[in-house]
Structure formats: C-alpha cells, structure tokens
Amino acid sequence: MPSLNRTVANVLVVTLCALGLPIPAVQAELVATDRVETTRQDGFSGRKLLGSLFDRADVLAALERQGVSADDARARVDALSDDEVEQLAARFDSLPAAGSGFETALVIGFLVFVTLLITDILGFTKVFTFTRPAK
C-alpha cells in the first residue's frame, strides 16, 4: 500500500505543477465585413448541395409525382444565378429535418400520459379513475 500512496502522491504533485504553468491568453477581435467569406461554412457549395438532391430516389420520385423530370429540374438549377442558388440552399438548411411538429406533440403527450399513469399506480397522484394505487 505505501507504494500505491506514493504513486498517487507523485501523480498529484505533477498535475498540480502542470496547472501552474502559464497558459497563453486567447485574443478575439472584430472581423470586418469585407474580410468575411460568403461561401458556406461546411465547404459544400449551394450548387453541389442542390445537385446532390437529384441523386436521391425519394427526391426523384417526388419530382415525378409533380410532373417534373429530373433533367428539367437540373437544367432549372443550372440556370439559377449564384445568389439564387445560395438563397435556395440556405432555405434548405433552415427547413425542419422531418415532420411538422405534430409527431413531437404526440410523443410528448404520450410521455406525459405514461408518467401520470405510473405516478397514479404508485399512489403519488390521483389523476385517472381507472387505476388503483399499489399497496
């Protein structure tokens, strides 16, 4: 045991000494607007993003349901200006990933129901008339 205590003491001494070392300070400054790049942060241009959508089967099926062929849609995207492509890509980034929020409300409602049901069964609350508290 003395060697374990000695090892722990040595590790503590080293870590405490390391904490006392000077750490360089971080500097922050304002960036002028003309120095900021207008390209996307992930390195994926808007034109590539929109072009990659046409590789997905669900997107192609949705286009066909609307009566637009994939080649026509690609031609329309190619005809857009760079600013229009970036605006459209930004709109895609701001859209919700899935659903309209109705599913989320259903899940939250179900979780509240289950929580109240469990607390009723355990005898903490009396919300539902069809439950009897456990003894």
GROMACS .gro file of N, CA and C in nm:
model
  405
    1MET      N    1   0.078  -0.121   0.000
    1MET     CA    2   0.000   0.000   0.000
    1MET      C    3   0.082   0.128   0.000
    2PRO      N    4   0.198   0.126   0.067
    2PRO     CA    5   0.277   0.250   0.065
    2PRO      C    6   0.318   0.290  -0.075
    3SER      N    7   0.345   0.193  -0.163
    3SER     CA    8   0.387   0.230  -0.299
    3SER      C    9   0.270   0.290  -0.376
    4LEU      N   10   0.145   0.240  -0.351
    4LEU     CA   11   0.027   0.297  -0.417
    4LEU      C   12   0.006   0.441  -0.370
    5ASN      N   13   0.018   0.465  -0.241
    5ASN     CA   14   0.004   0.601  -0.189
    5ASN      C   15   0.112   0.693  -0.246
    6ARG      N   16   0.232   0.641  -0.258
    6ARG     CA   17   0.343   0.720  -0.311
    6ARG      C   18   0.318   0.754  -0.459
    7THR      N   19   0.265   0.655  -0.535
    7THR     CA   20   0.236   0.678  -0.676
    7THR      C   21   0.127   0.783  -0.693
    8VAL      N   22   0.022   0.772  -0.613
    8VAL     CA   23  -0.087   0.871  -0.620
    8VAL      C   24  -0.035   1.009  -0.582
    9ALA      N   25   0.049   1.017  -0.481
    9ALA     CA   26   0.105   1.146  -0.439
    9ALA      C   27   0.192   1.205  -0.549
   10ASN      N   28   0.272   1.121  -0.617
   10ASN     CA   29   0.355   1.172  -0.726
   10ASN      C   30   0.271   1.223  -0.842
   11VAL      N   31   0.164   1.152  -0.876
   11VAL     CA   32   0.076   1.196  -0.984
   11VAL      C   33   0.011   1.329  -0.947
   12LEU      N   34  -0.034   1.343  -0.823
   12LEU     CA   35  -0.094   1.468  -0.779
   12LEU      C   36   0.004   1.585  -0.784
   13VAL      N   37   0.128   1.561  -0.745
   13VAL     CA   38   0.230   1.666  -0.750
   13VAL      C   39   0.252   1.710  -0.893
   14VAL      N   40   0.262   1.616  -0.986
   14VAL     CA   41   0.286   1.650  -1.126
   14VAL      C   42   0.168   1.728  -1.184
   15THR      N   43   0.045   1.684  -1.156
   15THR     CA   44  -0.071   1.754  -1.211
   15THR      C   45  -0.087   1.892  -1.152
   16LEU      N   46  -0.061   1.909  -1.023
   16LEU     CA   47  -0.071   2.042  -0.963
   16LEU      C   48   0.037   2.135  -1.018
   17CYS      N   49   0.154   2.083  -1.044
   17CYS     CA   50   0.259   2.166  -1.104
   17CYS      C   51   0.223   2.205  -1.248
   18ALA      N   52   0.159   2.112  -1.320
   18ALA     CA   53   0.119   2.142  -1.458
   18ALA      C   54   0.010   2.249  -1.461
   19LEU      N   55  -0.076   2.251  -1.360
   19LEU     CA   56  -0.182   2.352  -1.355
   19LEU      C   57  -0.124   2.492  -1.334
   20GLY      N   58  -0.009   2.502  -1.275
   20GLY     CA   59   0.051   2.632  -1.250
   20GLY      C   60   0.127   2.688  -1.369
   21LEU      N   61   0.141   2.610  -1.476
   21LEU     CA   62   0.214   2.659  -1.593
   21LEU      C   63   0.137   2.772  -1.660
   22PRO      N   64   0.210   2.867  -1.714
   22PRO     CA   65   0.141   2.977  -1.782
   22PRO      C   66   0.075   2.928  -1.912
   23ILE      N   67  -0.047   2.968  -1.931
   23ILE     CA   68  -0.123   2.932  -2.050
   23ILE      C   69  -0.140   3.059  -2.133
   24PRO      N   70  -0.110   3.052  -2.262
   24PRO     CA   71  -0.125   3.174  -2.344
   24PRO      C   72  -0.272   3.217  -2.350
   25ALA      N   73  -0.290   3.348  -2.342
   25ALA     CA   74  -0.425   3.403  -2.344
   25ALA      C   75  -0.480   3.402  -2.486
   26VAL      N   76  -0.608   3.385  -2.496
   26VAL     CA   77  -0.676   3.386  -2.625
   26VAL      C   78  -0.715   3.529  -2.657
   27GLN      N   79  -0.693   3.566  -2.782
   27GLN     CA   80  -0.731   3.701  -2.823
   27GLN      C   81  -0.844   3.694  -2.924
   28ALA      N   82  -0.939   3.782  -2.908
   28ALA     CA   83  -1.051   3.792  -3.000
   28ALA      C   84  -1.056   3.934  -3.053
   29GLU      N   85  -1.093   3.945  -3.176
   29GLU     CA   86  -1.106   4.079  -3.234
   29GLU      C   87  -1.222   4.078  -3.332
   30LEU      N   88  -1.271   4.195  -3.362
   30LEU     CA   89  -1.378   4.208  -3.459
   30LEU      C   90  -1.324   4.185  -3.600
   31VAL      N   91  -1.406   4.124  -3.683
   31VAL     CA   92  -1.367   4.097  -3.821
   31VAL      C   93  -1.449   4.190  -3.910
   32ALA      N   94  -1.381   4.257  -4.000
   32ALA     CA   95  -1.450   4.347  -4.091
   32ALA      C   96  -1.535   4.266  -4.189
   33THR      N   97  -1.643   4.326  -4.234
   33THR     CA   98  -1.734   4.258  -4.324
   33THR      C   99  -1.669   4.217  -4.455
   34ASP      N  100  -1.579   4.299  -4.505
   34ASP     CA  101  -1.516   4.267  -4.633
   34ASP      C  102  -1.418   4.150  -4.622
   35ARG      N  103  -1.377   4.114  -4.500
   35ARG     CA  104  -1.286   4.001  -4.481
   35ARG      C  105  -1.360   3.868  -4.466
   36VAL      N  106  -1.490   3.875  -4.443
   36VAL     CA  107  -1.568   3.753  -4.423
   36VAL      C  108  -1.601   3.693  -4.560
   37GLU      N  109  -1.579   3.563  -4.572
   37GLU     CA  110  -1.612   3.497  -4.698
   37GLU      C  111  -1.761   3.468  -4.702
   38THR      N  112  -1.814   3.467  -4.822
   38THR     CA  113  -1.957   3.441  -4.838
   38THR      C  114  -1.984   3.295  -4.872
   39THR      N  115  -1.881   3.212  -4.874
   39THR     CA  116  -1.904   3.071  -4.903
   39THR      C  117  -1.960   3.002  -4.781
   40ARG      N  118  -2.015   2.885  -4.803
   40ARG     CA  119  -2.075   2.808  -4.695
   40ARG      C  120  -1.967   2.758  -4.601
   41GLN      N  121  -2.001   2.743  -4.474
   41GLN     CA  122  -1.905   2.704  -4.372
   41GLN      C  123  -1.858   2.560  -4.386
   42ASP      N  124  -1.944   2.471  -4.436
   42ASP     CA  125  -1.907   2.330  -4.444
   42ASP      C  126  -1.826   2.297  -4.568
   43GLY      N  127  -1.795   2.394  -4.650
   43GLY     CA  128  -1.716   2.371  -4.770
   43GLY      C  129  -1.796   2.309  -4.883
   44PHE      N  130  -1.925   2.299  -4.866
   44PHE     CA  131  -2.014   2.237  -4.963
   44PHE      C  132  -2.092   2.349  -5.028
   45SER      N  133  -2.070   2.378  -5.154
   45SER     CA  134  -2.136   2.491  -5.217
   45SER      C  135  -2.284   2.462  -5.235
   46GLY      N  136  -2.361   2.567  -5.253
   46GLY     CA  137  -2.505   2.552  -5.271
   46GLY      C  138  -2.538   2.475  -5.396
   47ARG      N  139  -2.461   2.495  -5.500
   47ARG     CA  140  -2.486   2.424  -5.626
   47ARG      C  141  -2.461   2.274  -5.609
   48LYS      N  142  -2.358   2.238  -5.533
   48LYS     CA  143  -2.332   2.096  -5.507
   48LYS      C  144  -2.443   2.036  -5.421
   49LEU      N  145  -2.491   2.113  -5.324
   49LEU     CA  146  -2.598   2.066  -5.237
   49LEU      C  147  -2.723   2.038  -5.318
   50LEU      N  148  -2.762   2.132  -5.402
   50LEU     CA  149  -2.882   2.113  -5.483
   50LEU      C  150  -2.862   2.001  -5.585
   51GLY      N  151  -2.740   1.990  -5.639
   51GLY     CA  152  -2.713   1.882  -5.733
   51GLY      C  153  -2.717   1.746  -5.666
   52SER      N  154  -2.676   1.739  -5.541
   52SER     CA  155  -2.678   1.611  -5.470
   52SER      C  156  -2.820   1.566  -5.437
   53LEU      N  157  -2.914   1.660  -5.433
   53LEU     CA  158  -3.053   1.622  -5.407
   53LEU      C  159  -3.109   1.537  -5.520
   54PHE      N  160  -3.061   1.560  -5.642
   54PHE     CA  161  -3.113   1.484  -5.756
   54PHE      C  162  -3.060   1.342  -5.759
   55ASP      N  163  -2.966   1.308  -5.672
   55ASP     CA  164  -2.916   1.171  -5.664
   55ASP      C  165  -3.001   1.085  -5.572
   56ARG      N  166  -3.090   1.146  -5.498
   56ARG     CA  167  -3.174   1.071  -5.404
   56ARG      C  168  -3.300   1.021  -5.472
   57ALA      N  169  -3.335   0.896  -5.443
   57ALA     CA  170  -3.451   0.833  -5.506
   57ALA      C  171  -3.582   0.898  -5.462
   58ASP      N  172  -3.591   0.938  -5.333
   58ASP     CA  173  -3.715   0.999  -5.285
   58ASP      C  174  -3.740   1.135  -5.348
   59VAL      N  175  -3.633   1.209  -5.375
   59VAL     CA  176  -3.647   1.339  -5.440
   59VAL      C  177  -3.691   1.320  -5.585
   60LEU      N  178  -3.631   1.224  -5.653
   60LEU     CA  179  -3.670   1.197  -5.792
   60LEU      C  180  -3.815   1.151  -5.800
   61ALA      N  181  -3.859   1.068  -5.704
   61ALA     CA  182  -3.998   1.022  -5.704
   61ALA      C  183  -4.093   1.140  -5.680
   62ALA      N  184  -4.055   1.230  -5.591
   62ALA     CA  185  -4.140   1.348  -5.564
   62ALA      C  186  -4.148   1.438  -5.686
   63LEU      N  187  -4.036   1.452  -5.757
   63LEU     CA  188  -4.037   1.532  -5.880
   63LEU      C  189  -4.128   1.470  -5.985
   64GLU      N  190  -4.122   1.339  -5.999
   64GLU     CA  191  -4.207   1.270  -6.097
   64GLU      C  192  -4.354   1.283  -6.061
   65ARG      N  193  -4.386   1.279  -5.930
   65ARG     CA  194  -4.526   1.298  -5.888
   65ARG      C  195  -4.576   1.437  -5.924
   66GLN      N  196  -4.487   1.536  -5.922
   66GLN     CA  197  -4.524   1.673  -5.956
   66GLN      C  198  -4.523   1.697  -6.107
   67GLY      N  199  -4.476   1.598  -6.182
   67GLY     CA  200  -4.475   1.610  -6.327
   67GLY      C  201  -4.351   1.679  -6.382
   68VAL      N  202  -4.242   1.679  -6.306
   68VAL     CA  203  -4.118   1.742  -6.349
   68VAL      C  204  -4.012   1.633  -6.362
   69SER      N  205  -3.946   1.629  -6.475
   69SER     CA  206  -3.840   1.529  -6.490
   69SER      C  207  -3.714   1.579  -6.421
   70ALA      N  208  -3.627   1.485  -6.386
   70ALA     CA  209  -3.504   1.521  -6.315
   70ALA      C  210  -3.413   1.606  -6.403
   71ASP      N  211  -3.410   1.577  -6.532
   71ASP     CA  212  -3.326   1.657  -6.623
   71ASP      C  213  -3.374   1.802  -6.631
   72ASP      N  214  -3.507   1.820  -6.634
   72ASP     CA  215  -3.561   1.957  -6.636
   72ASP      C  216  -3.526   2.031  -6.507
   73ALA      N  217  -3.537   1.963  -6.395
   73ALA     CA  218  -3.505   2.027  -6.267
   73ALA      C  219  -3.357   2.063  -6.261
   74ARG      N  220  -3.269   1.973  -6.307
   74ARG     CA  221  -3.126   2.005  -6.309
   74ARG      C  222  -3.098   2.125  -6.399
   75ALA      N  223  -3.166   2.131  -6.512
   75ALA     CA  224  -3.147   2.245  -6.603
   75ALA      C  225  -3.193   2.374  -6.538
   76ARG      N  226  -3.302   2.368  -6.463
   76ARG     CA  227  -3.350   2.488  -6.394
   76ARG      C  228  -3.252   2.533  -6.287
   77VAL      N  229  -3.194   2.438  -6.212
   77VAL     CA  230  -3.097   2.475  -6.110
   77VAL      C  231  -2.972   2.532  -6.176
   78ASP      N  232  -2.928   2.475  -6.287
   78ASP     CA  233  -2.811   2.528  -6.357
   78ASP      C  234  -2.835   2.669  -6.410
   79ALA      N  235  -2.961   2.702  -6.440
   79ALA     CA  236  -2.993   2.834  -6.494
   79ALA      C  237  -2.999   2.942  -6.384
   80LEU      N  238  -3.003   2.902  -6.258
   80LEU     CA  239  -3.009   3.000  -6.150
   80LEU      C  240  -2.876   3.072  -6.133
   81SER      N  241  -2.883   3.195  -6.086
   81SER     CA  242  -2.760   3.268  -6.058
   81SER      C  243  -2.700   3.216  -5.927
   82ASP      N  244  -2.577   3.255  -5.900
   82ASP     CA  245  -2.510   3.209  -5.779
   82ASP      C  246  -2.582   3.255  -5.652
   83ASP      N  247  -2.629   3.380  -5.654
   83ASP     CA  248  -2.702   3.431  -5.537
   83ASP      C  249  -2.832   3.354  -5.514
   84GLU      N  250  -2.904   3.324  -5.622
   84GLU     CA  251  -3.028   3.249  -5.608
   84GLU      C  252  -3.002   3.108  -5.556
   85VAL      N  253  -2.894   3.046  -5.602
   85VAL     CA  254  -2.860   2.912  -5.555
   85VAL      C  255  -2.827   2.915  -5.407
   86GLU      N  256  -2.750   3.014  -5.363
   86GLU     CA  257  -2.715   3.023  -5.222
   86GLU      C  258  -2.838   3.050  -5.135
   87GLN      N  259  -2.931   3.133  -5.184
   87GLN     CA  260  -3.054   3.158  -5.109
   87GLN      C  261  -3.138   3.031  -5.096
   88LEU      N  262  -3.146   2.956  -5.206
   88LEU     CA  263  -3.223   2.831  -5.204
   88LEU      C  264  -3.158   2.728  -5.112
   89ALA      N  265  -3.026   2.719  -5.116
   89ALA     CA  266  -2.955   2.625  -5.028
   89ALA      C  267  -2.971   2.666  -4.882
   90ALA      N  268  -2.970   2.796  -4.854
   90ALA     CA  269  -2.991   2.843  -4.717
   90ALA      C  270  -3.132   2.809  -4.670
   91ARG      N  271  -3.228   2.816  -4.762
   91ARG     CA  272  -3.365   2.777  -4.726
   91ARG      C  273  -3.373   2.630  -4.691
   92PHE      N  274  -3.299   2.546  -4.764
   92PHE     CA  275  -3.296   2.404  -4.732
   92PHE      C  276  -3.236   2.380  -4.595
   93ASP      N  277  -3.133   2.456  -4.560
   93ASP     CA  278  -3.070   2.440  -4.429
   93ASP      C  279  -3.160   2.482  -4.315
   94SER      N  280  -3.252   2.576  -4.341
   94SER     CA  281  -3.337   2.626  -4.234
   94SER      C  282  -3.466   2.546  -4.218
   95LEU      N  283  -3.498   2.457  -4.312
   95LEU     CA  284  -3.619   2.377  -4.302
   95LEU      C  285  -3.604   2.272  -4.193
   96PRO      N  286  -3.715   2.233  -4.129
   96PRO     CA  287  -3.705   2.127  -4.029
   96PRO      C  288  -3.664   1.995  -4.093
   97ALA      N  289  -3.596   1.912  -4.017
   97ALA     CA  290  -3.544   1.788  -4.072
   97ALA      C  291  -3.655   1.692  -4.109
   98ALA      N  292  -3.760   1.685  -4.031
   98ALA     CA  293  -3.869   1.594  -4.062
   98ALA      C  294  -3.993   1.636  -3.986
   99GLY      N  295  -4.108   1.618  -4.049
   99GLY     CA  296  -4.234   1.640  -3.981
   99GLY      C  297  -4.267   1.786  -3.961
  100SER      N  298  -4.389   1.806  -3.911
  100SER     CA  299  -4.437   1.941  -3.889
  100SER      C  300  -4.447   1.975  -3.741
  101GLY      N  301  -4.403   1.886  -3.655
  101GLY     CA  302  -4.412   1.910  -3.513
  101GLY      C  303  -4.529   1.838  -3.450
  102PHE      N  304  -4.622   1.789  -3.531
  102PHE     CA  305  -4.738   1.716  -3.478
  102PHE      C  306  -4.693   1.587  -3.412
  103GLU      N  307  -4.594   1.520  -3.475
  103GLU     CA  308  -4.543   1.396  -3.418
  103GLU      C  309  -4.477   1.421  -3.283
  104THR      N  310  -4.405   1.531  -3.273
  104THR     CA  311  -4.340   1.566  -3.147
  104THR      C  312  -4.444   1.590  -3.038
  105ALA      N  313  -4.551   1.658  -3.072
  105ALA     CA  314  -4.658   1.683  -2.974
  105ALA      C  315  -4.721   1.551  -2.930
  106LEU      N  316  -4.740   1.458  -3.023
  106LEU     CA  317  -4.795   1.328  -2.986
  106LEU      C  318  -4.702   1.252  -2.891
  107VAL      N  319  -4.573   1.255  -2.918
  107VAL     CA  320  -4.477   1.185  -2.833
  107VAL      C  321  -4.474   1.247  -2.694
  108ILE      N  322  -4.473   1.379  -2.686
  108ILE     CA  323  -4.473   1.447  -2.557
  108ILE      C  324  -4.601   1.415  -2.480
  109GLY      N  325  -4.714   1.417  -2.549
  109GLY     CA  326  -4.840   1.382  -2.485
  109GLY      C  327  -4.841   1.239  -2.432
  110PHE      N  328  -4.785   1.148  -2.510
  110PHE     CA  329  -4.776   1.008  -2.467
  110PHE      C  330  -4.687   0.994  -2.344
  111LEU      N  331  -4.574   1.065  -2.344
  111LEU     CA  332  -4.484   1.060  -2.229
  111LEU      C  333  -4.549   1.116  -2.103
  112VAL      N  334  -4.625   1.224  -2.117
  112VAL     CA  335  -4.696   1.281  -2.002
  112VAL      C  336  -4.799   1.182  -1.951
  113PHE      N  337  -4.873   1.119  -2.043
  113PHE     CA  338  -4.973   1.020  -2.004
  113PHE      C  339  -4.910   0.904  -1.928
  114VAL      N  340  -4.799   0.851  -1.980
  114VAL     CA  341  -4.732   0.738  -1.915
  114VAL      C  342  -4.679   0.779  -1.778
  115THR      N  343  -4.623   0.899  -1.769
  115THR     CA  344  -4.571   0.947  -1.640
  115THR      C  345  -4.683   0.960  -1.537
  116LEU      N  346  -4.795   1.018  -1.577
  116LEU     CA  347  -4.908   1.031  -1.485
  116LEU      C  348  -4.966   0.895  -1.449
  117LEU      N  349  -4.968   0.803  -1.544
  117LEU     CA  350  -5.019   0.669  -1.517
  117LEU      C  351  -4.931   0.598  -1.414
  118ILE      N  352  -4.801   0.608  -1.430
  118ILE     CA  353  -4.709   0.544  -1.336
  118ILE      C  354  -4.721   0.606  -1.198
  119THR      N  355  -4.731   0.739  -1.192
  119THR     CA  356  -4.744   0.802  -1.060
  119THR      C  357  -4.878   0.770  -0.996
  120ASP      N  358  -4.983   0.748  -1.077
  120ASP     CA  359  -5.112   0.703  -1.023
  120ASP      C  360  -5.101   0.563  -0.966
  121ILE      N  361  -5.035   0.475  -1.039
  121ILE     CA  362  -5.022   0.337  -0.993
  121ILE      C  363  -4.937   0.331  -0.866
  122LEU      N  364  -4.835   0.414  -0.857
  122LEU     CA  365  -4.751   0.416  -0.738
  122LEU      C  366  -4.817   0.486  -0.621
  123GLY      N  367  -4.927   0.558  -0.644
  123GLY     CA  368  -5.001   0.622  -0.537
  123GLY      C  369  -4.959   0.764  -0.508
  124PHE      N  370  -4.873   0.823  -0.592
  124PHE     CA  371  -4.830   0.961  -0.568
  124PHE      C  372  -4.935   1.062  -0.612
  125THR      N  373  -5.012   1.030  -0.716
  125THR     CA  374  -5.115   1.120  -0.767
  125THR      C  375  -5.245   1.042  -0.782
  126LYS      N  376  -5.354   1.112  -0.806
  126LYS     CA  377  -5.483   1.050  -0.836
  126LYS      C  378  -5.545   1.127  -0.951
  127VAL      N  379  -5.495   1.101  -1.073
  127VAL     CA  380  -5.542   1.170  -1.192
  127VAL      C  381  -5.645   1.086  -1.266
  128PHE      N  382  -5.618   0.957  -1.281
  128PHE     CA  383  -5.705   0.870  -1.358
  128PHE      C  384  -5.792   0.787  -1.264
  129THR      N  385  -5.919   0.770  -1.302
  129THR     CA  386  -6.011   0.693  -1.219
  129THR      C  387  -5.999   0.543  -1.241
  130PHE      N  388  -5.939   0.500  -1.347
  130PHE     CA  389  -5.930   0.358  -1.380
  130PHE      C  390  -5.809   0.289  -1.318
  131THR      N  391  -5.733   0.360  -1.236
  131THR     CA  392  -5.617   0.298  -1.171
  131THR      C  393  -5.641   0.283  -1.022
  132ARG      N  394  -5.578   0.183  -0.965
  132ARG     CA  395  -5.578   0.165  -0.822
  132ARG      C  396  -5.435   0.172  -0.774
  133PRO      N  397  -5.409   0.242  -0.666
  133PRO     CA  398  -5.270   0.252  -0.619
  133PRO      C  399  -5.219   0.117  -0.572
  134ALA      N  400  -5.091   0.093  -0.597
  134ALA     CA  401  -5.026  -0.030  -0.550
  134ALA      C  402  -5.013  -0.023  -0.399
  135LYS      N  403  -5.023  -0.137  -0.335
  135LYS     CA  404  -5.018  -0.140  -0.188
  135LYS      C  405  -4.883  -0.166  -0.137
   0.00000   0.00000   0.00000
